[in-house]
mmCIF file of C-alpha atoms in Angstrom:
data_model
loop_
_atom_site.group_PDB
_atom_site.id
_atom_site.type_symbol
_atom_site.label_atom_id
_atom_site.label_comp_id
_atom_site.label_asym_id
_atom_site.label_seq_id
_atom_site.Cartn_x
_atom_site.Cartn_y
_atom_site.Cartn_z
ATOM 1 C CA UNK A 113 34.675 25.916 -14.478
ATOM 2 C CA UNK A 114 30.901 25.694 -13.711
ATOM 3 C CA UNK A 115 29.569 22.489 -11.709
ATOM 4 C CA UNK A 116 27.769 20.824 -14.897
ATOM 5 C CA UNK A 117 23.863 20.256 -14.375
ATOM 6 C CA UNK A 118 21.941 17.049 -13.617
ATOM 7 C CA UNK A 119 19.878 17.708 -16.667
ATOM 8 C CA UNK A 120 20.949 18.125 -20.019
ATOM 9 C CA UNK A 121 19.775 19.717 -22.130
ATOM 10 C CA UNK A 122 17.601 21.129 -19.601
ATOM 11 C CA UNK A 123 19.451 23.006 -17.603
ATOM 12 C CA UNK A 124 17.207 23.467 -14.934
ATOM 13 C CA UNK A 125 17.864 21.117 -11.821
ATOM 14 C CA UNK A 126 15.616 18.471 -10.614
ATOM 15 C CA UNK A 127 13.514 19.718 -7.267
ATOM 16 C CA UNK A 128 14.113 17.718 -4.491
ATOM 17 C CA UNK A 129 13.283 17.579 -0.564
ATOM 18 C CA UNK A 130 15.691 16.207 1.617
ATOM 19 C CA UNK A 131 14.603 12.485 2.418
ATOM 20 C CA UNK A 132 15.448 10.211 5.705
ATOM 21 C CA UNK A 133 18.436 8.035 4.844
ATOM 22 C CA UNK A 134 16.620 4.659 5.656
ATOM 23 C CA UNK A 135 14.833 5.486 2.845
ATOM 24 C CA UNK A 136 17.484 7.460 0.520
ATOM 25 C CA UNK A 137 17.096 4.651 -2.848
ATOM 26 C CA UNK A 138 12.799 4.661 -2.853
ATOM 27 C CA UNK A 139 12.374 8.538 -2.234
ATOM 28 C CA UNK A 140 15.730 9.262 -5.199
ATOM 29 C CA UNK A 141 13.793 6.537 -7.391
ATOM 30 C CA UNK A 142 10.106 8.239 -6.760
ATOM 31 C CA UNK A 143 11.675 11.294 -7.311
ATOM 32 C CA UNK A 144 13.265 11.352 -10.497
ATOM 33 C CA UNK A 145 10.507 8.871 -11.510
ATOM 34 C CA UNK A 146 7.661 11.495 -11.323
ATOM 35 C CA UNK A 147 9.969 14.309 -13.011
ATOM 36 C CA UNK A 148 9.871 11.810 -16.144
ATOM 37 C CA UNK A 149 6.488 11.292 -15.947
ATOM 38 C CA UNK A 150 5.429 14.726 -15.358
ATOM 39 C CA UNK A 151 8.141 15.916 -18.476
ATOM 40 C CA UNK A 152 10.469 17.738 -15.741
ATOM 41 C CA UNK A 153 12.909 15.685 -17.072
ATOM 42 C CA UNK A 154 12.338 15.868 -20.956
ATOM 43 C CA UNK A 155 12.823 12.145 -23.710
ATOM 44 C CA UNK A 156 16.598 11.631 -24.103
ATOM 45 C CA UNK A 157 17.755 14.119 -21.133
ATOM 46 C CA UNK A 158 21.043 13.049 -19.777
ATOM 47 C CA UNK A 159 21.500 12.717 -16.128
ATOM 48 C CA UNK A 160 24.829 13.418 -14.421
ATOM 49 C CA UNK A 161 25.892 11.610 -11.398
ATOM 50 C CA UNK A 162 27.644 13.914 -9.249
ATOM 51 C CA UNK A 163 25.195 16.655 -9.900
ATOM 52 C CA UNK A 164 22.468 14.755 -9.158
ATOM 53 C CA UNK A 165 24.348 13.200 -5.662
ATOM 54 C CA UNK A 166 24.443 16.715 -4.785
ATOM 55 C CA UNK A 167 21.126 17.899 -5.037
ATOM 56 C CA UNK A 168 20.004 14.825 -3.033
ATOM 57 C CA UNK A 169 22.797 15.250 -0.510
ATOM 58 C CA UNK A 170 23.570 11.596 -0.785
ATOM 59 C CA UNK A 171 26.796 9.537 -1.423
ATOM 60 C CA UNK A 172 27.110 7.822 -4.654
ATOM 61 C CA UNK A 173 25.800 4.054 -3.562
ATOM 62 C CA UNK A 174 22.004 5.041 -3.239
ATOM 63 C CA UNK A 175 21.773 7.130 -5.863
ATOM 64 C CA UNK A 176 23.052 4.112 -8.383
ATOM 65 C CA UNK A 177 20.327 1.871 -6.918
ATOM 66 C CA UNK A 178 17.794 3.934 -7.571
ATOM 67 C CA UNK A 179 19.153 4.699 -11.231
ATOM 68 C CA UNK A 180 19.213 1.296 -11.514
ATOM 69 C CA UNK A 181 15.789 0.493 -10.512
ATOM 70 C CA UNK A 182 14.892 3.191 -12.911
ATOM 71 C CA UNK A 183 16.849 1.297 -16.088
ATOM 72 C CA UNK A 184 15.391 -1.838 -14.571
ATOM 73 C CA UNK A 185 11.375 -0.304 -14.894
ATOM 74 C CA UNK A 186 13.076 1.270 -18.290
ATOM 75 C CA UNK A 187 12.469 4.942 -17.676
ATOM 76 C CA UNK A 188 16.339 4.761 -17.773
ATOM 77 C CA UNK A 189 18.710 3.661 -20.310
ATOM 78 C CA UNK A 190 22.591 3.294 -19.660
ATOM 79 C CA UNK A 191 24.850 3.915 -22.940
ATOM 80 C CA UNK A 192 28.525 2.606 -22.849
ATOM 81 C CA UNK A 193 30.618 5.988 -23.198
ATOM 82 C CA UNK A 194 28.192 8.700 -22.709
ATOM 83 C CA UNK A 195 26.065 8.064 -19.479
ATOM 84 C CA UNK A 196 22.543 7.568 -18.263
ATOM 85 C CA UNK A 197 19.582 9.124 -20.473
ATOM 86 C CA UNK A 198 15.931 8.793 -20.054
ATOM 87 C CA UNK A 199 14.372 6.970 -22.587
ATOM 88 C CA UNK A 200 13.052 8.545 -25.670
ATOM 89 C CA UNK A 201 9.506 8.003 -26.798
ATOM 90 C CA UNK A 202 8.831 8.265 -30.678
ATOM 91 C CA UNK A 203 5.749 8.253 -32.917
ATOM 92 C CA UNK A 204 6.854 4.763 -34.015
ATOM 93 C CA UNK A 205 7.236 3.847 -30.344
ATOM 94 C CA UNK A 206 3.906 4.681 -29.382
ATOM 95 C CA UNK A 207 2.552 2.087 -32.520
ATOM 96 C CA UNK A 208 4.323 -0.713 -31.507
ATOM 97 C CA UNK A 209 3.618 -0.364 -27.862
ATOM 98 C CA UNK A 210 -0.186 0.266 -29.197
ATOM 99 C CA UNK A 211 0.130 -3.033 -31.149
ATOM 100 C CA UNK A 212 1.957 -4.880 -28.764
ATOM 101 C CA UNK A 213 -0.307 -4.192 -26.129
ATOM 102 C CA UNK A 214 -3.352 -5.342 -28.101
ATOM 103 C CA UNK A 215 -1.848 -8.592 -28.900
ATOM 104 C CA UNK A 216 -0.322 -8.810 -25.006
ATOM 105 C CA UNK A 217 -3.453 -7.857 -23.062
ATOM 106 C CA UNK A 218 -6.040 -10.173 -25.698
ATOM 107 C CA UNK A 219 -3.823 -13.244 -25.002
ATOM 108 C CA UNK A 220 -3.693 -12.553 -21.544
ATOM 109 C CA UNK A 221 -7.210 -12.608 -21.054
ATOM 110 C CA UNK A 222 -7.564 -15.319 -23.329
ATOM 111 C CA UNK A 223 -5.109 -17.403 -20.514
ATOM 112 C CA UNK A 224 -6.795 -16.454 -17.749
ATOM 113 C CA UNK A 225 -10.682 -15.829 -19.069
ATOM 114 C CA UNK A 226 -11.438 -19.704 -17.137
ATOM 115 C CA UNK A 227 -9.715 -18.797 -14.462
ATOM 116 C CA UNK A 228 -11.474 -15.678 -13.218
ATOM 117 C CA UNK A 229 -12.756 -16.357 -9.824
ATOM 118 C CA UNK A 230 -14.572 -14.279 -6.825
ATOM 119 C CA UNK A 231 -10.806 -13.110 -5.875
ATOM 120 C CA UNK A 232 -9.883 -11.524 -9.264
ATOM 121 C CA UNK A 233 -13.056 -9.768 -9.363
ATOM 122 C CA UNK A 234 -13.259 -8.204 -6.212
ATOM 123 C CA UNK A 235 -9.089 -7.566 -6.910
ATOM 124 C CA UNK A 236 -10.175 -5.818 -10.352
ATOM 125 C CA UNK A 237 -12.875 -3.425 -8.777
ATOM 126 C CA UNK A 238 -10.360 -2.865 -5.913
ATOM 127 C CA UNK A 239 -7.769 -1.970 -8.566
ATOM 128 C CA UNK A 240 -10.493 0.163 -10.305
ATOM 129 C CA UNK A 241 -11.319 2.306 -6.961
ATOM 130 C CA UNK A 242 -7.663 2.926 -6.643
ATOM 131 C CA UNK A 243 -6.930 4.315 -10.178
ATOM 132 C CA UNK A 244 -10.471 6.295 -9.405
ATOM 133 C CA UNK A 245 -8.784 7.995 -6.273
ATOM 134 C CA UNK A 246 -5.690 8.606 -8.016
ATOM 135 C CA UNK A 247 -7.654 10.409 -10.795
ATOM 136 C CA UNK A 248 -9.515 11.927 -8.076
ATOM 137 C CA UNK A 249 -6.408 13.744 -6.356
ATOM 138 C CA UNK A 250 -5.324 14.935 -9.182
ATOM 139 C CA UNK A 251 -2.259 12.551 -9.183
ATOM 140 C CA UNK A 252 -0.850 12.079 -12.591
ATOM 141 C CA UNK A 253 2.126 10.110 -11.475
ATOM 142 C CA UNK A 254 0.386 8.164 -9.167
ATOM 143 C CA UNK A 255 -2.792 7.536 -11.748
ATOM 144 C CA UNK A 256 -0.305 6.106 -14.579
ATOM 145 C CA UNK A 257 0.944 3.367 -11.853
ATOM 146 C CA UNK A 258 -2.636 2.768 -10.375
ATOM 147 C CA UNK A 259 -3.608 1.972 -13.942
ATOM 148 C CA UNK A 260 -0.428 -0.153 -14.738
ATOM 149 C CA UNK A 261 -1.694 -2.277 -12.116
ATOM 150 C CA UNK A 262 -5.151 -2.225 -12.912
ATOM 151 C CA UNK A 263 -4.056 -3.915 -16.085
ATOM 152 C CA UNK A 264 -1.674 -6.265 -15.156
ATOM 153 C CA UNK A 265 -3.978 -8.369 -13.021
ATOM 154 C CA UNK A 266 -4.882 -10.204 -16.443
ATOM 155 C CA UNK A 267 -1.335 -11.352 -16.840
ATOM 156 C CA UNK A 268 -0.843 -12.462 -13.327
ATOM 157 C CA UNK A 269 -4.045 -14.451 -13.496
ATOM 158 C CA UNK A 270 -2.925 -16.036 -16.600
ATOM 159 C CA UNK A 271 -0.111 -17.877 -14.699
ATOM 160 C CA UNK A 272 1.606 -17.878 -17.667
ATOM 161 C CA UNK A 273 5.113 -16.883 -16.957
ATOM 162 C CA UNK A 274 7.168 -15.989 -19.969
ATOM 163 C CA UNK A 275 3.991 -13.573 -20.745
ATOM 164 C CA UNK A 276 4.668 -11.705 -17.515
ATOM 165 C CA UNK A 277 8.480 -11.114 -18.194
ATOM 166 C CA UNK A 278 7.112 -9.257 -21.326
ATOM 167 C CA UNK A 279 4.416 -7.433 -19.666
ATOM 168 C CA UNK A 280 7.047 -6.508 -17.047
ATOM 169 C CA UNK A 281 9.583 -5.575 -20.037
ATOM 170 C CA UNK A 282 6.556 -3.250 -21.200
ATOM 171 C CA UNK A 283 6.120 -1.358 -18.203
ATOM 172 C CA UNK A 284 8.745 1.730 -18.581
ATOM 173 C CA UNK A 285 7.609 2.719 -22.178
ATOM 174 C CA UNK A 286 3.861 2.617 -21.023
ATOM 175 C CA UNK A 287 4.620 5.099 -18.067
ATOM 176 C CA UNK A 288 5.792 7.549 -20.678
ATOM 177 C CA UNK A 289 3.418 6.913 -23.511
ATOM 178 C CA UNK A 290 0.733 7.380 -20.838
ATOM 179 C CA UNK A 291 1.918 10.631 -19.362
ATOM 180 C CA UNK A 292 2.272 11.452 -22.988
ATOM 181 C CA UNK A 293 -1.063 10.593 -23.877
ATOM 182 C CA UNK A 294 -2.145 12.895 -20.729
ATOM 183 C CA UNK A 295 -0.240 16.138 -21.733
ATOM 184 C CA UNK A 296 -1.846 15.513 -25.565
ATOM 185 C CA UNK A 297 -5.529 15.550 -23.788
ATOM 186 C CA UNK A 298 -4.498 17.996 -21.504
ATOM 187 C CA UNK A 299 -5.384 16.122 -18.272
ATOM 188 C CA UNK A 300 -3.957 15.326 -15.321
ATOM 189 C CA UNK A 301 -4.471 11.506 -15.719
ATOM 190 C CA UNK A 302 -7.227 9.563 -17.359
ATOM 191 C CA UNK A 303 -10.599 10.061 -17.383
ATOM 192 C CA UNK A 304 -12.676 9.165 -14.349
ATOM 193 C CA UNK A 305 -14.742 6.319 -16.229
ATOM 194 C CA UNK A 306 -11.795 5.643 -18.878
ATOM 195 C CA UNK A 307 -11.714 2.158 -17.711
ATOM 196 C CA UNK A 308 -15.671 1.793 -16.732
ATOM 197 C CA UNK A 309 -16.521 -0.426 -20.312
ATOM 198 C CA UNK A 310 -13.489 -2.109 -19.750
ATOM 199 C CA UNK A 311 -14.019 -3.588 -16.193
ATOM 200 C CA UNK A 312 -17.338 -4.541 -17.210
ATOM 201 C CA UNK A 313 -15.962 -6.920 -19.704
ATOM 202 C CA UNK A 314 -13.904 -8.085 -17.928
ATOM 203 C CA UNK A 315 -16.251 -9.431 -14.878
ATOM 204 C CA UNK A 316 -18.655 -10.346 -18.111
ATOM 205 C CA UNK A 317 -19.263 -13.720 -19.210
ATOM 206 C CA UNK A 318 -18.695 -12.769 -23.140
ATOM 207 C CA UNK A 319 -14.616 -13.392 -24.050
ATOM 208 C CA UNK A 320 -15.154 -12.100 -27.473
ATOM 209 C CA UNK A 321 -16.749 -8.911 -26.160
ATOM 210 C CA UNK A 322 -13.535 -8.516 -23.651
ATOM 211 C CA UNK A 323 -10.961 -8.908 -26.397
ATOM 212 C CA UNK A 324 -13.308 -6.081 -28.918
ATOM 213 C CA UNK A 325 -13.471 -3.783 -25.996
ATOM 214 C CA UNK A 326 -9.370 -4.203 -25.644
ATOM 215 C CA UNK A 327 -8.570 -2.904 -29.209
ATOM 216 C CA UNK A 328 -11.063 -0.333 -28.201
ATOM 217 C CA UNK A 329 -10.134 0.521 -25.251
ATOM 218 C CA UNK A 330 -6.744 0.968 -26.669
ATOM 219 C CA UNK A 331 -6.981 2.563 -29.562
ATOM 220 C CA UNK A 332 -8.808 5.894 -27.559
ATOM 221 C CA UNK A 333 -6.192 8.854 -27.698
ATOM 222 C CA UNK A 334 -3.714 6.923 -29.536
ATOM 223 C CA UNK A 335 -3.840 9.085 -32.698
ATOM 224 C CA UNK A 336 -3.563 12.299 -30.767
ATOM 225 C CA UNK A 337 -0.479 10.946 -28.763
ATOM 226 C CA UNK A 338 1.157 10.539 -31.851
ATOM 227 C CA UNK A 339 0.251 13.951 -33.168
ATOM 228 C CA UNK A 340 1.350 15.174 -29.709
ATOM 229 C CA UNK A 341 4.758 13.838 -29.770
ATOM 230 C CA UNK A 342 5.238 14.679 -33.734
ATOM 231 C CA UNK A 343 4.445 18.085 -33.234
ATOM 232 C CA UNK A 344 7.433 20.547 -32.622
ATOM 233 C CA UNK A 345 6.723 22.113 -29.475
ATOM 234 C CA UNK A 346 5.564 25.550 -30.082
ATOM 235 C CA UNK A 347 7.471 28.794 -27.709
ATOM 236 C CA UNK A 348 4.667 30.966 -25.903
ATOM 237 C CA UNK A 349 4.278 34.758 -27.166
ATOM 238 C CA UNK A 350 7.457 36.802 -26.438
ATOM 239 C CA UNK A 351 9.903 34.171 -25.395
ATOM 240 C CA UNK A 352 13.349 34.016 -26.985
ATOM 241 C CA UNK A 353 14.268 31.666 -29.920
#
């Protein structure tokens, strides 16, 4: 009987290096993290325990946490009776995440627009240098964190709690609408000044200029994300059915 695969339906195994065991759960967790992003590990892929112990060369106890932390950012999702899949990302998805966000992200700023101080703006250009670097390397995985953060500066300057849990609740789905959004432009992350108008506005003194620029800034790429992800894949000249 053949050992089954960490990846189904994709049968080809995750790459991994081996990692030192201090730091077994973040290295596992960045690992398999990145494959998602990156569409190594495709929407709805199961992921097999033992298979996946094996590759790592780690017991069983690490390689939970790090699944866990993975369900907890919800890249992950664990289904009584048939295992650990990563999430699936739909057309519909994508429009209530795009909806959500608007409504999120305008409150958020609307919370914290009185609040803004020399701190949050020399934290929000810091932010914005970061994502820049990212974008710079070449760094899709690192680029869709950078601008995860960039964002949710608003909703920890808002102080308003229960909003945070929900940004926080948000975070998984964005990480793979964004890397989706990337593979439908064909980039490697976003664009270098993808987040120039936005910054502005936000160290402006005009709030309803900062809440406009939000449905615009988040409404870029969204229609050809979801043409992206409704569009069958297509095989390249030659390859088997």
């Amino acid at each position: 009987m053949s050992t089954p695969s960490a990846i189904s339906p994709n049968p080809s195994p995750v790459r991994v290096q081996r990692v030192p065991k201090s730091t077994f759960r973040h290295h596992i967790a960045e690992r398999l993290r990145a494959a998602i992003l990156e569409g190594e590990l495709a929407p709805g892929a199961q992921l097999v325990e033992s298979a996946l112990a094996a590759q790592f060369d780690v017991s069983r106890g690490p390689l939970r946490e790090a699944l866990r932390q993975l369900v907890e950012e919800g890249l992950l999702v664990t289904v009584p009776y048939t295992g650990t899949h990563v999430i699936s990302l739909s057309v519909d998805d994508v429009r209530e995440i795009y909806s959500m966000r608007i409504t999120l992200e305008r409150f958020a700023f609307e919370q914290a627009w009185n609040k803004r101080d020399d701190a949050f703006r020399r934290e929000l250009l810091r932010r914005n240098a970061a994502l820049t670097a990212c974008i710079d390397a070449g760094d899709d995985a690192a680029s869709i964190l950078a601008e995860l953060d960039l964002h949710g500066l608003v909703y920890e300057a808002s102080g308003h709690r229960l909003l945070q849990r929900t940004w926080h609740s948000l975070r998984g789905r964005l990480q793979l609408y964004w890397a989706a959004h990337h593979r439908a432009h064909g980039t490697r992350g976003p664009r270098r000044d993808s987040h120039d108008s936005y910054v502005q506005a936000a160290l402006g003194d005009d709030l309803q200029a900062m809440l406009a620029e939000i449905s615009t800034h988040m409404g870029r790429g969204a229609q050809q994300t979801e043409l992206f992800l409704s569009t069958p894949p297509t095989s390249p000249p030659g390859a088997a059915s």
